[in-house]
Amino acid sequence: MEQAEREILDSWDANSAAWVRAVRQGRIESRRLATDEAIVAAVTAHRPSRVLDLGCGEGWLCRTLARSGIDCVGIDASVPLIAAARQSDAGNYHVCPYSEIAQLSARLGRFEVISCNFSLLAKELSPLLDSLHELLESTGTLIVQTVHPWTSCSDSAYEDHWRSETFAAFDGEFSAMPWYFRTMESWLRILDDSAWSVVRLTEPRPAQSPRPLSMILEAVARAGR
Ligand SMILES: C[S@@+](CC[C@H](N)C(=O)[O-])C[C@H]1O[C@@H](n2cnc3c(N)ncnc32)[C@H](O)[C@@H]1O
């Protein structure tokens, strides 16, 4: 595992209790306003019977999809977050860093949708994106929700770079988390480099918001890859 991935994972272990509270108490405004509903709508639009929630955190999306009769498997590297997920439902959760996901793929089988909800945070994503082909049905869809590059860029240069999420709105409950900012072009390129063709891009935005609160990319395996 590369050092940057280790640091991201350490921060999620350190922040796990605060994260569970923030998610379950609905304290993240963008989620309340648009992004939770948007990822559920994006996934269920495909009418999948099996979904892989990659970087599932404390499991809210798996629980939501399960209520619609969808068989959802959640994977996350954080032991405390997966423990919180398991305490909340009898779902199918695995502790596994992305760097080891290929070792799980034979046990997991294939999915109609793989969902990554704000869970692709590292600079080096190509090995993971390559390995996801083994986990998706040939007609399946990879769905990535992430911060919108144009609205999250703020005053920083519009170029790929490491940033630090300080969770400033949460008054010292969280420690800082490193994450890698990508431009729109970079997102499209990194998916294309791993033979994923983007077929839809949506920009969740509630009526009262002047700007999108996130971006959702839907991709399919490139024909003849
Ligand atoms: C912002 S949280 C999102 C959690 C969940 N998808 C949600 O919507 O609440 C990011 C999640 O990605 C997981 N994650 C990040 N990098 C990972 C990696 N390399 N391997 C496994 N999980 C990872 C973290 O542990 C964390 O739970």
Tab-separated table of C-alpha atoms and ligand atoms in Angstrom:
chain	number	residue	atom	x	y	z
A	1	MET	CA	0.000	0.000	0.000
A	2	GLU	CA	1.412	3.394	-0.928
A	3	GLN	CA	2.026	5.971	1.795
A	4	ALA	CA	-0.728	8.312	0.617
A	5	GLU	CA	-3.350	5.549	0.778
A	6	ARG	CA	-2.114	4.682	4.290
A	7	GLU	CA	-2.552	8.292	5.408
A	8	ILE	CA	-6.079	8.465	3.994
A	9	LEU	CA	-7.011	5.247	5.741
A	10	ASP	CA	-5.462	6.340	9.043
A	11	SER	CA	-7.524	9.509	8.922
A	12	TRP	CA	-10.734	7.503	8.368
A	13	ASP	CA	-9.942	5.289	11.349
A	14	ALA	CA	-9.283	8.386	13.464
A	15	ASN	CA	-12.460	10.074	12.220
A	16	SER	CA	-14.725	7.049	12.269
A	17	ALA	CA	-16.798	7.923	15.347
A	18	ALA	CA	-17.264	11.538	14.246
A	19	TRP	CA	-18.130	10.363	10.711
A	20	VAL	CA	-20.777	7.918	11.930
A	21	ARG	CA	-22.401	10.699	13.986
A	22	ALA	CA	-22.222	13.213	11.113
A	23	VAL	CA	-23.778	10.835	8.573
A	24	ARG	CA	-26.420	9.332	10.815
A	25	GLN	CA	-27.503	12.643	12.307
A	26	GLY	CA	-27.775	14.171	8.818
A	27	ARG	CA	-25.245	16.870	9.666
A	28	ILE	CA	-23.654	17.168	6.210
A	29	GLU	CA	-25.777	19.742	4.415
A	30	SER	CA	-24.847	18.814	0.834
A	31	ARG	CA	-25.885	15.233	1.560
A	32	ARG	CA	-29.207	16.335	3.013
A	33	LEU	CA	-29.875	18.722	0.149
A	34	ALA	CA	-28.941	16.612	-2.845
A	35	THR	CA	-26.097	14.157	-2.958
A	36	ASP	CA	-27.603	11.253	-0.959
A	37	GLU	CA	-30.745	11.262	-3.064
A	38	ALA	CA	-28.688	11.679	-6.241
A	39	ILE	CA	-26.527	8.598	-5.714
A	40	VAL	CA	-29.539	6.474	-4.726
A	41	ALA	CA	-31.370	7.645	-7.871
A	42	ALA	CA	-28.315	7.022	-10.069
A	43	VAL	CA	-27.893	3.474	-8.768
A	44	THR	CA	-31.552	2.449	-8.716
A	45	ALA	CA	-32.125	3.814	-12.243
A	46	HIS	CA	-30.213	0.754	-13.448
A	47	ARG	CA	-32.608	-1.575	-11.598
A	48	PRO	CA	-29.704	-3.679	-10.326
A	49	SER	CA	-30.173	-6.779	-8.255
A	50	ARG	CA	-26.538	-6.750	-6.981
A	51	VAL	CA	-24.535	-3.636	-6.110
A	52	LEU	CA	-21.014	-3.209	-4.766
A	53	ASP	CA	-20.661	-0.120	-2.563
A	54	LEU	CA	-16.956	0.602	-2.685
A	55	GLY	CA	-15.723	2.651	0.263
A	56	CYS	CA	-19.095	2.125	1.944
A	57	GLY	CA	-18.165	3.825	5.216
A	58	GLU	CA	-20.767	3.148	7.919
A	59	GLY	CA	-23.067	1.559	5.338
A	60	TRP	CA	-25.931	4.027	4.825
A	61	LEU	CA	-26.122	3.410	1.061
A	62	CYS	CA	-26.159	-0.380	1.460
A	63	ARG	CA	-28.954	-0.095	4.012
A	64	THR	CA	-30.929	2.247	1.741
A	65	LEU	CA	-30.554	-0.008	-1.310
A	66	ALA	CA	-31.378	-3.116	0.737
A	67	ARG	CA	-34.746	-1.539	1.592
A	68	SER	CA	-35.486	-1.620	-2.157
A	69	GLY	CA	-34.654	-5.314	-2.277
A	70	ILE	CA	-31.162	-4.818	-3.726
A	71	ASP	CA	-28.438	-7.210	-2.622
A	72	CYS	CA	-25.641	-4.809	-1.663
A	73	VAL	CA	-22.082	-5.672	-0.655
A	74	GLY	CA	-20.093	-2.990	1.163
A	75	ILE	CA	-16.308	-2.787	1.183
A	76	ASP	CA	-14.196	-0.389	3.198
A	77	ALA	CA	-10.733	-0.463	4.718
A	78	SER	CA	-11.856	1.058	7.992
A	79	VAL	CA	-12.389	-1.546	10.706
A	80	PRO	CA	-14.415	0.812	12.945
A	81	LEU	CA	-16.633	1.970	10.062
A	82	ILE	CA	-17.358	-1.588	8.964
A	83	ALA	CA	-18.044	-2.488	12.607
A	84	ALA	CA	-20.576	0.364	12.742
A	85	ALA	CA	-22.170	-0.896	9.517
A	86	ARG	CA	-22.435	-4.429	10.872
A	87	GLN	CA	-23.983	-3.189	14.110
A	88	SER	CA	-26.723	-1.476	12.134
A	89	ASP	CA	-27.771	-4.262	9.828
A	90	ALA	CA	-27.002	-7.804	8.880
A	91	GLY	CA	-25.615	-6.727	5.498
A	92	ASN	CA	-22.681	-8.170	3.667
A	93	TYR	CA	-19.672	-6.033	4.644
A	94	HIS	CA	-15.965	-6.634	4.129
A	95	VAL	CA	-12.919	-4.890	5.552
A	96	CYS	CA	-10.575	-4.518	2.589
A	97	PRO	CA	-8.322	-1.747	1.283
A	98	TYR	CA	-8.691	-1.075	-2.436
A	99	SER	CA	-5.116	-2.260	-2.961
A	100	GLU	CA	-6.243	-5.772	-1.967
A	101	ILE	CA	-9.586	-5.893	-3.717
A	102	ALA	CA	-8.369	-8.160	-6.517
A	103	GLN	CA	-7.861	-10.878	-3.886
A	104	LEU	CA	-11.545	-10.673	-2.925
A	105	SER	CA	-13.007	-10.661	-6.428
A	106	ALA	CA	-13.389	-14.428	-6.811
A	107	ARG	CA	-15.376	-14.556	-3.540
A	108	LEU	CA	-17.512	-11.543	-4.371
A	109	GLY	CA	-18.637	-12.475	-7.872
A	110	ARG	CA	-19.886	-9.821	-10.270
A	111	PHE	CA	-22.184	-6.857	-9.792
A	112	GLU	CA	-24.524	-4.903	-12.037
A	113	VAL	CA	-23.489	-1.618	-10.453
A	114	ILE	CA	-20.373	-0.566	-8.585
A	115	SER	CA	-20.920	2.623	-6.642
A	116	CYS	CA	-18.139	4.838	-5.284
A	117	ASN	CA	-19.789	7.543	-3.219
A	118	PHE	CA	-17.165	10.159	-2.313
A	119	SER	CA	-14.777	7.295	-1.752
A	120	LEU	CA	-12.106	7.725	-4.442
A	121	LEU	CA	-9.738	10.020	-2.602
A	122	ALA	CA	-6.215	8.982	-3.645
A	123	LYS	CA	-3.939	10.160	-6.424
A	124	GLU	CA	-3.154	6.688	-7.717
A	125	LEU	CA	-6.476	5.157	-8.762
A	126	SER	CA	-5.497	3.251	-11.895
A	127	PRO	CA	-4.792	-0.153	-10.269
A	128	LEU	CA	-8.190	-0.010	-8.557
A	129	LEU	CA	-10.026	1.150	-11.691
A	130	ASP	CA	-8.322	-1.621	-13.668
A	131	SER	CA	-9.324	-4.274	-11.133
A	132	LEU	CA	-12.989	-3.200	-11.078
A	133	HIS	CA	-13.516	-4.727	-14.526
A	134	GLU	CA	-13.300	-8.151	-12.860
A	135	LEU	CA	-16.122	-7.219	-10.487
A	136	LEU	CA	-18.637	-5.759	-12.911
A	137	GLU	CA	-21.000	-7.620	-15.219
A	138	SER	CA	-20.144	-6.909	-18.858
A	139	THR	CA	-23.325	-4.812	-19.144
A	140	GLY	CA	-22.806	-3.170	-15.754
A	141	THR	CA	-22.172	0.443	-14.763
A	142	LEU	CA	-19.515	2.029	-12.598
A	143	ILE	CA	-20.915	5.078	-10.768
A	144	VAL	CA	-18.647	7.614	-9.100
A	145	GLN	CA	-19.961	10.535	-7.070
A	146	THR	CA	-17.305	13.068	-6.139
A	147	VAL	CA	-16.933	16.733	-5.291
A	148	HIS	CA	-17.542	18.890	-8.340
A	149	PRO	CA	-14.123	20.025	-9.598
A	150	TRP	CA	-15.353	23.470	-10.628
A	151	THR	CA	-17.182	24.297	-7.417
A	152	SER	CA	-14.751	22.651	-4.991
A	153	CYS	CA	-11.677	24.250	-6.543
A	154	SER	CA	-12.309	27.570	-4.721
A	155	ASP	CA	-9.175	29.754	-4.825
A	156	SER	CA	-6.727	26.931	-5.537
A	157	ALA	CA	-5.152	26.471	-8.939
A	158	TYR	CA	-7.334	24.400	-11.245
A	159	GLU	CA	-4.912	21.503	-11.497
A	160	ASP	CA	-4.555	18.094	-9.888
A	161	HIS	CA	-3.053	18.395	-6.408
A	162	TRP	CA	-3.210	17.072	-2.881
A	163	ARG	CA	-5.486	18.932	-0.482
A	164	SER	CA	-6.423	18.610	3.150
A	165	GLU	CA	-10.047	18.349	4.262
A	166	THR	CA	-10.263	19.972	7.669
A	167	PHE	CA	-14.011	19.424	8.219
A	168	ALA	CA	-14.105	23.024	9.447
A	169	ALA	CA	-17.888	22.996	9.859
A	170	PHE	CA	-17.563	20.327	12.539
A	171	ASP	CA	-15.783	22.328	15.203
A	172	GLY	CA	-12.755	20.193	15.976
A	173	GLU	CA	-14.531	16.829	15.951
A	174	PHE	CA	-12.453	15.576	12.989
A	175	SER	CA	-8.758	15.419	12.247
A	176	ALA	CA	-7.604	16.513	8.791
A	177	MET	CA	-7.856	14.078	5.871
A	178	PRO	CA	-5.630	14.204	2.792
A	179	TRP	CA	-7.436	13.896	-0.539
A	180	TYR	CA	-6.469	14.397	-4.126
A	181	PHE	CA	-8.199	17.117	-6.122
A	182	ARG	CA	-8.773	16.260	-9.793
A	183	THR	CA	-9.888	18.485	-12.610
A	184	MET	CA	-12.770	17.384	-14.805
A	185	GLU	CA	-10.287	16.498	-17.540
A	186	SER	CA	-8.295	14.395	-15.103
A	187	TRP	CA	-11.371	12.421	-13.996
A	188	LEU	CA	-12.275	11.667	-17.601
A	189	ARG	CA	-8.695	10.747	-18.472
A	190	ILE	CA	-8.098	8.448	-15.516
A	191	LEU	CA	-11.301	6.559	-16.301
A	192	ASP	CA	-10.437	6.361	-19.982
A	193	ASP	CA	-6.907	5.136	-19.190
A	194	SER	CA	-8.484	2.177	-17.364
A	195	ALA	CA	-10.835	1.429	-20.265
A	196	TRP	CA	-13.944	3.021	-18.735
A	197	SER	CA	-16.131	5.063	-21.095
A	198	VAL	CA	-18.148	7.773	-19.395
A	199	VAL	CA	-21.718	7.574	-20.649
A	200	ARG	CA	-23.381	10.086	-18.330
A	201	LEU	CA	-22.333	13.036	-16.202
A	202	THR	CA	-24.818	14.623	-13.808
A	203	GLU	CA	-24.447	17.598	-11.495
A	204	PRO	CA	-26.752	17.267	-8.470
A	205	ARG	CA	-28.071	20.676	-7.542
A	206	PRO	CA	-31.132	21.458	-5.429
A	207	ALA	CA	-33.400	24.204	-6.739
A	208	GLN	CA	-32.204	26.756	-4.190
A	209	SER	CA	-28.497	26.168	-4.853
A	210	PRO	CA	-26.743	28.295	-7.481
A	211	ARG	CA	-24.076	25.652	-8.065
A	212	PRO	CA	-23.894	21.866	-8.280
A	213	LEU	CA	-23.065	20.152	-4.989
A	214	SER	CA	-21.266	17.228	-6.615
A	215	MET	CA	-20.660	15.431	-9.867
A	216	ILE	CA	-21.737	11.898	-10.762
A	217	LEU	CA	-19.890	10.019	-13.487
A	218	GLU	CA	-21.375	6.842	-14.925
A	219	ALA	CA	-19.063	4.647	-16.962
A	220	VAL	CA	-19.184	1.338	-18.798
A	221	ALA	CA	-16.367	-0.957	-19.845
A	222	ARG	CA	-14.963	0.153	-23.188
A	223	ALA	CA	-15.986	-2.184	-25.964
A	224	GLY	CA	-13.187	-4.482	-27.103
A	225	ARG	CA	-10.828	-3.456	-24.319
B	1	LIG	C1	-16.108	10.240	2.488
B	1	LIG	S1	-16.174	8.585	3.099
B	1	LIG	C2	-17.605	8.021	2.199
B	1	LIG	C3	-18.226	6.809	2.834
B	1	LIG	C4	-19.509	6.357	2.160
B	1	LIG	N1	-19.306	6.034	0.768
B	1	LIG	C5	-20.594	7.389	2.322
B	1	LIG	O1	-21.159	7.816	1.323
B	1	LIG	O2	-20.892	7.768	3.483
B	1	LIG	C6	-14.821	7.768	2.223
B	1	LIG	C7	-14.710	6.299	2.540
B	1	LIG	O3	-13.780	5.706	1.636
B	1	LIG	C8	-13.022	4.764	2.346
B	1	LIG	N2	-11.745	4.596	1.660
B	1	LIG	C9	-10.947	5.576	1.211
B	1	LIG	N3	-9.839	5.065	0.642
B	1	LIG	C10	-9.951	3.716	0.747
B	1	LIG	C11	-9.123	2.638	0.350
B	1	LIG	N4	-7.955	2.846	-0.259
B	1	LIG	N5	-9.539	1.387	0.597
B	1	LIG	C12	-10.740	1.167	1.193
B	1	LIG	N6	-11.564	2.158	1.628
B	1	LIG	C13	-11.170	3.422	1.400
B	1	LIG	C14	-12.855	5.374	3.729
B	1	LIG	O4	-12.507	4.431	4.713
B	1	LIG	C15	-14.210	6.023	3.944
B	1	LIG	O5	-15.099	5.160	4.588
